[in-house]
């Protein structure tokens, strides 16, 4: 395996695309004999047949399909590496990776990252929107430098800092029976159909657990993957839902929905920032962490 090079992997991907050694040789600007030898040598190194030779071309064997999957991943990673390094050659002097839940991405990070970028224009920021559970997993596996997640998620094995708070509200169609209430608790709404997020979202887990403590499971009519989808479903009268107040305000001008403050203590929600090891952070990642935590509690 140590002798497999990227030229051979790229050639094998071309063979899979073209289903022909001849066309792959033309595409990669190699002699047909050289292509045939590389494939034979590769099969010899791996000890398996990778191709079914047929009169009108070739097809991948099961082992060939497995190799193709990994070859494409490696080639994609190599292309990304080349792109990243070229950015450094063009003036990028730092790189920080952030995974954050949807609430943070929509409510707070646009302004926070924009102000950081103005101060540090040479730093590349990679932001990925993930549910809180995926963000925590990425931190533990070293796939991100900084993670932002819901505060009720277990993170004892990480170093955790306060980030922001947001307020959860009940969202209803404009003409709904609960729409005119000045405020209410979740127990007053659990008898209605709810539109919720997918199972692995931290907000879904929070609502599910809170309803169980009331002795009444949520009547989840529909589960979707975004806050916008929840608002649109509520707009059409399919049910009610619970969302961060600032998120709902983004949709109020265009959707016919109403929001009612929730009085439950858990409705004032903490967002946390986590890192795997503060001492191991790069200088750039530590600057980002300091920037984000210095804005704690600001409006």
Short mmCIF file of N, CA, C and O in Angstrom, two decimals, residues 127-250:
data_model
loop_
_atom_site.label_atom_id
_atom_site.label_comp_id
_atom_site.label_asym_id
_atom_site.label_seq_id
_atom_site.Cartn_x
_atom_site.Cartn_y
_atom_site.Cartn_z
N UNK A 127 -16.27 27.88 8.59
CA UNK A 127 -17.43 27.71 9.46
C UNK A 127 -18.33 26.64 8.88
O UNK A 127 -18.71 26.71 7.71
N UNK A 128 -18.69 25.65 9.71
CA UNK A 128 -19.64 24.62 9.29
C UNK A 128 -20.81 24.61 10.26
O UNK A 128 -20.64 24.58 11.47
N UNK A 129 -22.02 24.65 9.68
CA UNK A 129 -23.24 24.59 10.49
C UNK A 129 -23.56 23.14 10.78
O UNK A 129 -23.74 22.33 9.87
N UNK A 130 -23.64 22.79 12.06
CA UNK A 130 -23.90 21.42 12.49
C UNK A 130 -24.82 21.44 13.71
O UNK A 130 -24.85 22.42 14.46
N UNK A 131 -25.59 20.37 13.90
CA UNK A 131 -26.36 20.26 15.14
C UNK A 131 -25.37 20.13 16.28
O UNK A 131 -24.21 19.75 16.10
N UNK A 132 -25.83 20.43 17.50
CA UNK A 132 -24.92 20.48 18.65
C UNK A 132 -24.22 19.15 18.89
O UNK A 132 -23.02 19.11 19.22
N UNK A 133 -24.92 18.04 18.71
CA UNK A 133 -24.30 16.73 18.94
C UNK A 133 -23.15 16.49 17.96
O UNK A 133 -22.10 15.96 18.33
N UNK A 134 -23.33 16.89 16.70
CA UNK A 134 -22.26 16.74 15.71
C UNK A 134 -21.10 17.68 16.01
O UNK A 134 -19.93 17.34 15.78
N UNK A 135 -21.41 18.87 16.50
CA UNK A 135 -20.36 19.82 16.87
C UNK A 135 -19.49 19.25 17.99
O UNK A 135 -18.26 19.32 17.94
N UNK A 136 -20.13 18.67 19.01
CA UNK A 136 -19.38 18.08 20.11
C UNK A 136 -18.54 16.90 19.63
O UNK A 136 -17.39 16.73 20.06
N UNK A 137 -19.09 16.11 18.74
CA UNK A 137 -18.33 14.97 18.20
C UNK A 137 -17.11 15.46 17.43
O UNK A 137 -16.01 14.90 17.54
N UNK A 138 -17.28 16.52 16.64
CA UNK A 138 -16.16 17.07 15.88
C UNK A 138 -15.06 17.59 16.80
O UNK A 138 -13.87 17.42 16.52
N UNK A 139 -15.44 18.21 17.92
CA UNK A 139 -14.45 18.68 18.88
C UNK A 139 -13.67 17.50 19.46
O UNK A 139 -12.44 17.53 19.53
N UNK A 140 -14.39 16.47 19.86
CA UNK A 140 -13.73 15.32 20.49
C UNK A 140 -12.82 14.58 19.53
O UNK A 140 -11.81 14.01 19.94
N UNK A 141 -13.16 14.60 18.25
CA UNK A 141 -12.36 13.89 17.26
C UNK A 141 -11.30 14.78 16.61
O UNK A 141 -10.58 14.34 15.71
N UNK A 142 -11.19 16.03 17.05
CA UNK A 142 -10.18 16.93 16.52
C UNK A 142 -10.47 17.45 15.13
O UNK A 142 -9.56 17.89 14.42
N UNK A 143 -11.75 17.44 14.72
CA UNK A 143 -12.12 17.87 13.38
C UNK A 143 -12.41 19.37 13.31
O UNK A 143 -12.63 19.91 12.23
N UNK A 144 -12.47 20.03 14.45
CA UNK A 144 -12.68 21.47 14.48
C UNK A 144 -11.90 22.04 15.65
O UNK A 144 -11.61 21.34 16.63
N UNK A 145 -11.54 23.32 15.54
CA UNK A 145 -10.81 23.97 16.62
C UNK A 145 -11.75 24.47 17.70
O UNK A 145 -11.45 24.36 18.89
N UNK A 146 -12.87 25.04 17.27
CA UNK A 146 -13.84 25.67 18.18
C UNK A 146 -15.22 25.15 17.85
O UNK A 146 -15.58 25.01 16.68
N UNK A 147 -16.01 24.86 18.88
CA UNK A 147 -17.38 24.42 18.67
C UNK A 147 -18.34 25.28 19.49
O UNK A 147 -18.03 25.66 20.62
N UNK A 148 -19.49 25.58 18.92
CA UNK A 148 -20.53 26.33 19.63
C UNK A 148 -21.78 25.48 19.64
O UNK A 148 -22.24 25.03 18.59
N UNK A 149 -22.35 25.27 20.83
CA UNK A 149 -23.42 24.29 20.98
C UNK A 149 -24.36 24.71 22.11
O UNK A 149 -24.06 25.65 22.88
N UNK A 150 -25.49 24.03 22.19
CA UNK A 150 -26.48 24.32 23.23
C UNK A 150 -25.92 23.96 24.61
O UNK A 150 -25.29 22.92 24.79
N UNK A 151 -26.17 24.83 25.57
CA UNK A 151 -25.56 24.68 26.88
C UNK A 151 -26.01 23.49 27.68
O UNK A 151 -25.33 23.09 28.63
N UNK A 152 -27.17 22.89 27.33
CA UNK A 152 -27.62 21.74 28.12
C UNK A 152 -26.98 20.43 27.66
O UNK A 152 -27.21 19.39 28.28
N UNK A 153 -26.16 20.48 26.62
CA UNK A 153 -25.50 19.27 26.14
C UNK A 153 -24.31 18.93 27.04
O UNK A 153 -23.59 19.80 27.50
N UNK A 154 -24.12 17.63 27.28
CA UNK A 154 -23.02 17.18 28.14
C UNK A 154 -21.68 17.41 27.44
O UNK A 154 -21.47 16.97 26.32
N UNK A 155 -20.77 18.11 28.15
CA UNK A 155 -19.46 18.41 27.56
C UNK A 155 -18.38 18.45 28.64
O UNK A 155 -17.44 19.25 28.57
N UNK A 156 -18.49 17.55 29.63
CA UNK A 156 -17.57 17.58 30.76
C UNK A 156 -16.13 17.29 30.36
O UNK A 156 -15.19 17.70 31.05
N UNK A 157 -15.93 16.59 29.25
CA UNK A 157 -14.59 16.23 28.81
C UNK A 157 -13.92 17.32 27.97
O UNK A 157 -12.78 17.16 27.54
N UNK A 158 -14.62 18.43 27.77
CA UNK A 158 -14.09 19.54 26.99
C UNK A 158 -13.89 20.77 27.87
O UNK A 158 -14.43 20.84 28.98
N UNK A 159 -13.15 21.74 27.37
CA UNK A 159 -13.02 23.02 28.06
C UNK A 159 -14.08 23.95 27.49
O UNK A 159 -14.10 24.22 26.28
N UNK A 160 -14.96 24.42 28.36
CA UNK A 160 -16.18 25.10 27.92
C UNK A 160 -16.21 26.53 28.47
O UNK A 160 -15.85 26.78 29.62
N UNK A 161 -16.67 27.46 27.62
CA UNK A 161 -16.77 28.87 27.97
C UNK A 161 -18.16 29.38 27.61
O UNK A 161 -18.82 28.85 26.72
N UNK A 162 -18.61 30.42 28.31
CA UNK A 162 -19.89 31.04 27.99
C UNK A 162 -19.79 31.81 26.68
O UNK A 162 -18.77 32.44 26.39
N UNK A 163 -20.85 31.73 25.88
CA UNK A 163 -20.89 32.51 24.63
C UNK A 163 -22.03 33.51 24.67
O UNK A 163 -21.82 34.68 24.91
N UNK A 164 -23.26 33.07 24.47
CA UNK A 164 -24.41 33.97 24.44
C UNK A 164 -25.62 33.28 25.08
O UNK A 164 -25.58 32.09 25.40
N UNK A 165 -26.69 34.03 25.21
CA UNK A 165 -27.99 33.50 25.60
C UNK A 165 -29.00 33.84 24.52
O UNK A 165 -28.89 34.88 23.87
N UNK A 166 -29.95 32.95 24.32
CA UNK A 166 -31.08 33.30 23.45
C UNK A 166 -32.38 32.88 24.12
O UNK A 166 -32.39 32.07 25.04
N UNK A 167 -33.46 33.49 23.68
CA UNK A 167 -34.77 33.26 24.26
C UNK A 167 -35.61 32.43 23.31
O UNK A 167 -35.77 32.78 22.13
N UNK A 168 -36.15 31.33 23.81
CA UNK A 168 -37.03 30.50 23.01
C UNK A 168 -38.46 31.00 23.14
O UNK A 168 -38.90 31.40 24.22
N UNK A 169 -39.19 30.98 22.03
CA UNK A 169 -40.58 31.44 22.01
C UNK A 169 -41.44 30.40 21.31
O UNK A 169 -40.95 29.59 20.52
N UNK A 170 -42.72 30.41 21.63
CA UNK A 170 -43.68 29.58 20.91
C UNK A 170 -44.10 30.31 19.64
O UNK A 170 -44.42 31.50 19.68
N UNK A 171 -44.07 29.61 18.52
CA UNK A 171 -44.45 30.20 17.24
C UNK A 171 -45.74 29.54 16.78
O UNK A 171 -45.85 28.30 16.78
N UNK A 172 -46.73 30.35 16.40
CA UNK A 172 -48.04 29.85 15.99
C UNK A 172 -48.50 30.55 14.72
O UNK A 172 -47.99 31.63 14.37
N UNK A 173 -49.47 29.97 14.00
CA UNK A 173 -50.12 30.73 12.93
C UNK A 173 -50.77 31.98 13.53
O UNK A 173 -51.16 31.99 14.71
N UNK A 174 -50.91 33.00 12.73
CA UNK A 174 -51.42 34.27 13.24
C UNK A 174 -52.80 34.13 13.89
O UNK A 174 -53.08 34.75 14.91
N UNK A 175 -53.65 33.28 13.35
CA UNK A 175 -55.00 33.16 13.90
C UNK A 175 -55.17 32.04 14.90
O UNK A 175 -56.31 31.68 15.26
N UNK A 176 -54.11 31.48 15.41
CA UNK A 176 -54.16 30.35 16.33
C UNK A 176 -54.72 30.77 17.68
O UNK A 176 -54.63 31.93 18.09
N UNK A 177 -55.31 29.81 18.41
CA UNK A 177 -55.91 30.09 19.71
C UNK A 177 -54.90 30.63 20.72
O UNK A 177 -55.27 31.38 21.64
N UNK A 178 -53.62 30.27 20.58
CA UNK A 178 -52.60 30.72 21.53
C UNK A 178 -51.90 32.00 21.08
O UNK A 178 -51.10 32.56 21.84
N UNK A 179 -52.19 32.48 19.89
CA UNK A 179 -51.43 33.59 19.31
C UNK A 179 -51.57 34.88 20.10
O UNK A 179 -50.64 35.69 20.13
N UNK A 180 -52.67 35.11 20.77
CA UNK A 180 -52.87 36.37 21.47
C UNK A 180 -52.38 36.38 22.90
O UNK A 180 -52.50 37.40 23.59
N UNK A 181 -51.80 35.28 23.38
CA UNK A 181 -51.36 35.22 24.77
C UNK A 181 -50.14 36.11 25.00
O UNK A 181 -49.23 36.16 24.17
N UNK A 182 -50.08 36.83 26.13
CA UNK A 182 -48.90 37.66 26.41
C UNK A 182 -47.66 36.81 26.70
O UNK A 182 -46.53 37.21 26.40
N UNK A 183 -47.88 35.65 27.29
CA UNK A 183 -46.81 34.69 27.59
C UNK A 183 -47.47 33.41 28.05
O UNK A 183 -48.64 33.42 28.48
N UNK A 184 -46.77 32.30 27.94
CA UNK A 184 -47.32 31.03 28.42
C UNK A 184 -46.21 30.03 28.68
O UNK A 184 -45.06 30.22 28.26
N UNK A 185 -46.55 28.96 29.37
CA UNK A 185 -45.61 27.87 29.64
C UNK A 185 -45.87 26.74 28.65
O UNK A 185 -46.97 26.64 28.07
N UNK A 186 -44.91 25.88 28.47
CA UNK A 186 -45.04 24.79 27.51
C UNK A 186 -46.23 23.90 27.83
O UNK A 186 -46.90 23.41 26.92
N UNK A 187 -46.55 23.71 29.12
CA UNK A 187 -47.67 22.84 29.50
C UNK A 187 -49.00 23.31 28.91
O UNK A 187 -49.94 22.52 28.74
N UNK A 188 -49.10 24.61 28.60
CA UNK A 188 -50.33 25.14 28.02
C UNK A 188 -50.42 24.89 26.51
O UNK A 188 -51.46 25.13 25.91
N UNK A 189 -49.34 24.38 25.92
CA UNK A 189 -49.31 24.20 24.47
C UNK A 189 -49.15 22.75 24.04
O UNK A 189 -49.32 22.44 22.86
N UNK A 190 -48.84 21.85 24.96
CA UNK A 190 -48.50 20.47 24.56
C UNK A 190 -49.67 19.71 23.96
O UNK A 190 -49.48 18.67 23.33
N UNK A 191 -50.87 20.21 24.10
CA UNK A 191 -52.01 19.53 23.50
C UNK A 191 -52.19 19.78 22.02
O UNK A 191 -53.05 19.16 21.38
N UNK A 192 -51.38 20.66 21.45
CA UNK A 192 -51.48 20.99 20.03
C UNK A 192 -50.43 20.25 19.21
O UNK A 192 -49.41 19.77 19.75
N UNK A 193 -50.65 20.17 17.90
CA UNK A 193 -49.67 19.56 17.00
C UNK A 193 -48.44 20.45 16.87
O UNK A 193 -48.57 21.67 16.67
N UNK A 194 -47.26 19.84 16.94
CA UNK A 194 -46.01 20.58 16.85
C UNK A 194 -45.27 20.25 15.55
O UNK A 194 -45.34 19.13 15.04
N UNK A 195 -44.58 21.27 15.04
CA UNK A 195 -43.59 21.09 13.98
C UNK A 195 -42.24 21.17 14.65
O UNK A 195 -41.94 22.14 15.35
N UNK A 196 -41.39 20.16 14.46
CA UNK A 196 -40.11 20.15 15.17
C UNK A 196 -38.94 19.86 14.25
O UNK A 196 -39.09 19.60 13.05
N UNK A 197 -37.76 19.90 14.86
CA UNK A 197 -36.53 19.58 14.15
C UNK A 197 -36.27 18.08 14.16
O UNK A 197 -36.94 17.32 14.85
N UNK A 198 -35.26 17.66 13.41
CA UNK A 198 -34.89 16.25 13.34
C UNK A 198 -34.44 15.75 14.71
O UNK A 198 -34.10 16.52 15.60
N UNK A 199 -34.40 14.44 14.86
CA UNK A 199 -34.16 13.80 16.14
C UNK A 199 -32.83 14.20 16.78
O UNK A 199 -32.73 14.29 18.00
N UNK A 200 -31.79 14.44 15.97
CA UNK A 200 -30.47 14.68 16.55
C UNK A 200 -30.22 16.14 16.90
O UNK A 200 -29.13 16.49 17.36
N UNK A 201 -31.20 17.01 16.74
CA UNK A 201 -31.04 18.42 17.07
C UNK A 201 -31.19 18.62 18.58
O UNK A 201 -32.05 18.03 19.21
N UNK A 202 -30.35 19.48 19.15
CA UNK A 202 -30.40 19.71 20.60
C UNK A 202 -31.73 20.33 21.03
O UNK A 202 -32.24 20.03 22.11
N UNK A 203 -32.31 21.19 20.18
CA UNK A 203 -33.59 21.80 20.53
C UNK A 203 -34.69 20.75 20.59
O UNK A 203 -35.56 20.80 21.47
N UNK A 204 -34.66 19.77 19.69
CA UNK A 204 -35.63 18.68 19.75
C UNK A 204 -35.49 17.93 21.07
O UNK A 204 -36.49 17.63 21.74
N UNK A 205 -34.25 17.61 21.46
CA UNK A 205 -34.03 16.87 22.71
C UNK A 205 -34.51 17.67 23.91
O UNK A 205 -35.11 17.12 24.84
N UNK A 206 -34.27 18.99 23.90
CA UNK A 206 -34.70 19.84 25.01
C UNK A 206 -36.21 19.85 25.14
O UNK A 206 -36.76 19.69 26.24
N UNK A 207 -36.92 20.03 24.04
CA UNK A 207 -38.38 20.04 24.08
C UNK A 207 -38.95 18.68 24.46
O UNK A 207 -39.90 18.59 25.24
N UNK A 208 -38.38 17.63 23.90
CA UNK A 208 -38.85 16.28 24.20
C UNK A 208 -38.72 15.99 25.69
O UNK A 208 -39.66 15.48 26.32
N UNK A 209 -37.56 16.32 26.26
CA UNK A 209 -37.33 16.06 27.68
C UNK A 209 -38.25 16.92 28.55
O UNK A 209 -38.80 16.45 29.56
N UNK A 210 -38.44 18.18 28.17
CA UNK A 210 -39.30 19.07 28.95
C UNK A 210 -40.74 18.59 28.93
O UNK A 210 -41.45 18.64 29.95
N UNK A 211 -41.22 18.11 27.79
CA UNK A 211 -42.59 17.60 27.69
C UNK A 211 -42.75 16.32 28.51
O UNK A 211 -43.78 16.13 29.18
N UNK A 212 -41.75 15.46 28.49
CA UNK A 212 -41.83 14.23 29.28
C UNK A 212 -41.91 14.54 30.78
O UNK A 212 -42.61 13.85 31.53
N UNK A 213 -41.20 15.56 31.21
CA UNK A 213 -41.26 15.96 32.61
C UNK A 213 -42.65 16.46 33.00
O UNK A 213 -43.03 16.40 34.17
N UNK A 214 -43.39 16.95 32.01
CA UNK A 214 -44.77 17.37 32.24
C UNK A 214 -45.73 16.19 32.19
O UNK A 214 -46.93 16.35 32.49
N UNK A 215 -45.23 15.04 31.80
CA UNK A 215 -46.08 13.85 31.70
C UNK A 215 -46.88 13.79 30.42
O UNK A 215 -47.80 12.96 30.31
N UNK A 216 -46.56 14.62 29.44
CA UNK A 216 -47.30 14.65 28.18
C UNK A 216 -46.32 14.75 27.02
O UNK A 216 -45.76 15.82 26.76
N UNK A 217 -46.07 13.67 26.28
CA UNK A 217 -45.15 13.73 25.14
C UNK A 217 -45.65 14.73 24.09
O UNK A 217 -46.85 14.94 23.93
N UNK A 218 -44.71 15.35 23.40
CA UNK A 218 -45.07 16.27 22.32
C UNK A 218 -45.80 15.53 21.20
O UNK A 218 -45.45 14.41 20.85
N UNK A 219 -46.82 16.18 20.65
CA UNK A 219 -47.50 15.64 19.47
C UNK A 219 -46.80 16.16 18.23
O UNK A 219 -47.20 17.14 17.62
N UNK A 220 -45.68 15.50 17.87
CA UNK A 220 -44.91 15.94 16.71
C UNK A 220 -45.59 15.50 15.43
O UNK A 220 -45.64 14.31 15.12
N UNK A 221 -46.11 16.46 14.68
CA UNK A 221 -46.79 16.14 13.44
C UNK A 221 -45.81 16.01 12.28
O UNK A 221 -45.94 15.14 11.44
N UNK A 222 -44.81 16.89 12.25
CA UNK A 222 -43.82 16.92 11.18
C UNK A 222 -42.47 17.27 11.78
O UNK A 222 -42.38 18.12 12.68
N UNK A 223 -41.40 16.63 11.29
CA UNK A 223 -40.04 16.99 11.67
C UNK A 223 -39.27 17.39 10.41
O UNK A 223 -39.31 16.68 9.40
N UNK A 224 -38.60 18.53 10.50
CA UNK A 224 -37.87 19.08 9.35
C UNK A 224 -36.43 19.37 9.79
O UNK A 224 -36.06 19.15 10.93
N UNK A 225 -35.63 19.91 8.87
CA UNK A 225 -34.20 20.06 9.14
C UNK A 225 -33.76 21.52 9.30
O UNK A 225 -32.56 21.78 9.43
N UNK A 226 -34.69 22.48 9.28
CA UNK A 226 -34.24 23.87 9.39
C UNK A 226 -35.29 24.71 10.10
O UNK A 226 -36.48 24.37 10.11
N UNK A 227 -34.83 25.81 10.68
CA UNK A 227 -35.74 26.75 11.33
C UNK A 227 -36.71 27.35 10.31
O UNK A 227 -37.89 27.54 10.60
N UNK A 228 -36.19 27.67 9.13
CA UNK A 228 -37.06 28.25 8.11
C UNK A 228 -38.18 27.30 7.73
O UNK A 228 -39.33 27.72 7.57
N UNK A 229 -37.87 26.01 7.61
CA UNK A 229 -38.91 25.03 7.26
C UNK A 229 -39.97 24.96 8.34
O UNK A 229 -41.17 24.83 8.05
N UNK A 230 -39.56 25.05 9.62
CA UNK A 230 -40.55 25.07 10.70
C UNK A 230 -41.47 26.26 10.55
O UNK A 230 -42.71 26.14 10.62
N UNK A 231 -40.89 27.44 10.33
CA UNK A 231 -41.71 28.65 10.20
C UNK A 231 -42.67 28.56 9.02
O UNK A 231 -43.83 28.98 9.11
N UNK A 232 -42.22 27.99 7.92
CA UNK A 232 -43.09 27.89 6.74
C UNK A 232 -44.22 26.90 6.98
O UNK A 232 -45.35 27.11 6.52
N UNK A 233 -43.94 25.81 7.68
CA UNK A 233 -45.00 24.86 8.02
C UNK A 233 -46.03 25.49 8.95
O UNK A 233 -47.24 25.30 8.80
N UNK A 234 -45.53 26.27 9.91
CA UNK A 234 -46.45 26.96 10.82
C UNK A 234 -47.27 28.00 10.05
O UNK A 234 -48.48 28.14 10.28
N UNK A 235 -46.64 28.69 9.15
CA UNK A 235 -47.31 29.69 8.31
C UNK A 235 -48.51 29.09 7.57
O UNK A 235 -49.55 29.75 7.41
N UNK A 236 -48.39 27.84 7.14
CA UNK A 236 -49.49 27.20 6.41
C UNK A 236 -50.51 26.54 7.32
O UNK A 236 -51.45 25.91 6.84
N UNK A 237 -50.33 26.66 8.65
CA UNK A 237 -51.31 26.13 9.59
C UNK A 237 -51.13 24.67 9.96
O UNK A 237 -52.04 24.06 10.52
N UNK A 238 -49.94 24.10 9.70
CA UNK A 238 -49.72 22.69 9.97
C UNK A 238 -49.48 22.40 11.44
O UNK A 238 -49.55 21.25 11.88
N UNK A 239 -49.17 23.40 12.25
CA UNK A 239 -48.92 23.18 13.66
C UNK A 239 -48.25 24.38 14.29
O UNK A 239 -48.24 25.48 13.71
N UNK A 240 -47.69 24.17 15.49
CA UNK A 240 -46.96 25.22 16.20
C UNK A 240 -45.55 24.70 16.48
O UNK A 240 -45.25 23.53 16.27
N UNK A 241 -44.67 25.58 16.96
CA UNK A 241 -43.31 25.15 17.21
C UNK A 241 -42.61 26.07 18.20
O UNK A 241 -43.15 27.10 18.58
N UNK A 242 -41.42 25.66 18.60
CA UNK A 242 -40.59 26.44 19.52
C UNK A 242 -39.27 26.76 18.82
O UNK A 242 -38.58 25.86 18.34
N UNK A 243 -38.93 28.06 18.78
CA UNK A 243 -37.72 28.50 18.09
C UNK A 243 -37.08 29.67 18.85
O UNK A 243 -37.75 30.33 19.66
N UNK A 244 -35.82 29.98 18.59
CA UNK A 244 -35.21 31.18 19.16
C UNK A 244 -35.91 32.44 18.67
O UNK A 244 -36.24 32.57 17.49
N UNK A 245 -36.09 33.38 19.56
CA UNK A 245 -36.83 34.60 19.23
C UNK A 245 -36.21 35.36 18.07
O UNK A 245 -36.92 35.79 17.15
N UNK A 246 -34.87 35.52 18.07
CA UNK A 246 -34.24 36.30 17.02
C UNK A 246 -34.40 35.65 15.65
O UNK A 246 -34.53 36.32 14.64
N UNK A 247 -34.41 34.31 15.62
CA UNK A 247 -34.61 33.60 14.36
C UNK A 247 -35.99 33.90 13.81
O UNK A 247 -36.16 34.17 12.61
N UNK A 248 -37.00 33.86 14.67
CA UNK A 248 -38.37 34.10 14.22
C UNK A 248 -38.53 35.52 13.70
O UNK A 248 -39.22 35.76 12.71
N UNK A 249 -37.88 36.47 14.34
CA UNK A 249 -37.99 37.86 13.89
C UNK A 249 -37.50 38.02 12.46
O UNK A 249 -37.97 38.89 11.73
N UNK A 250 -36.56 37.18 12.04
CA UNK A 250 -36.08 37.25 10.66
C UNK A 250 -37.17 36.91 9.65
O UNK A 250 -37.14 37.36 8.50
#
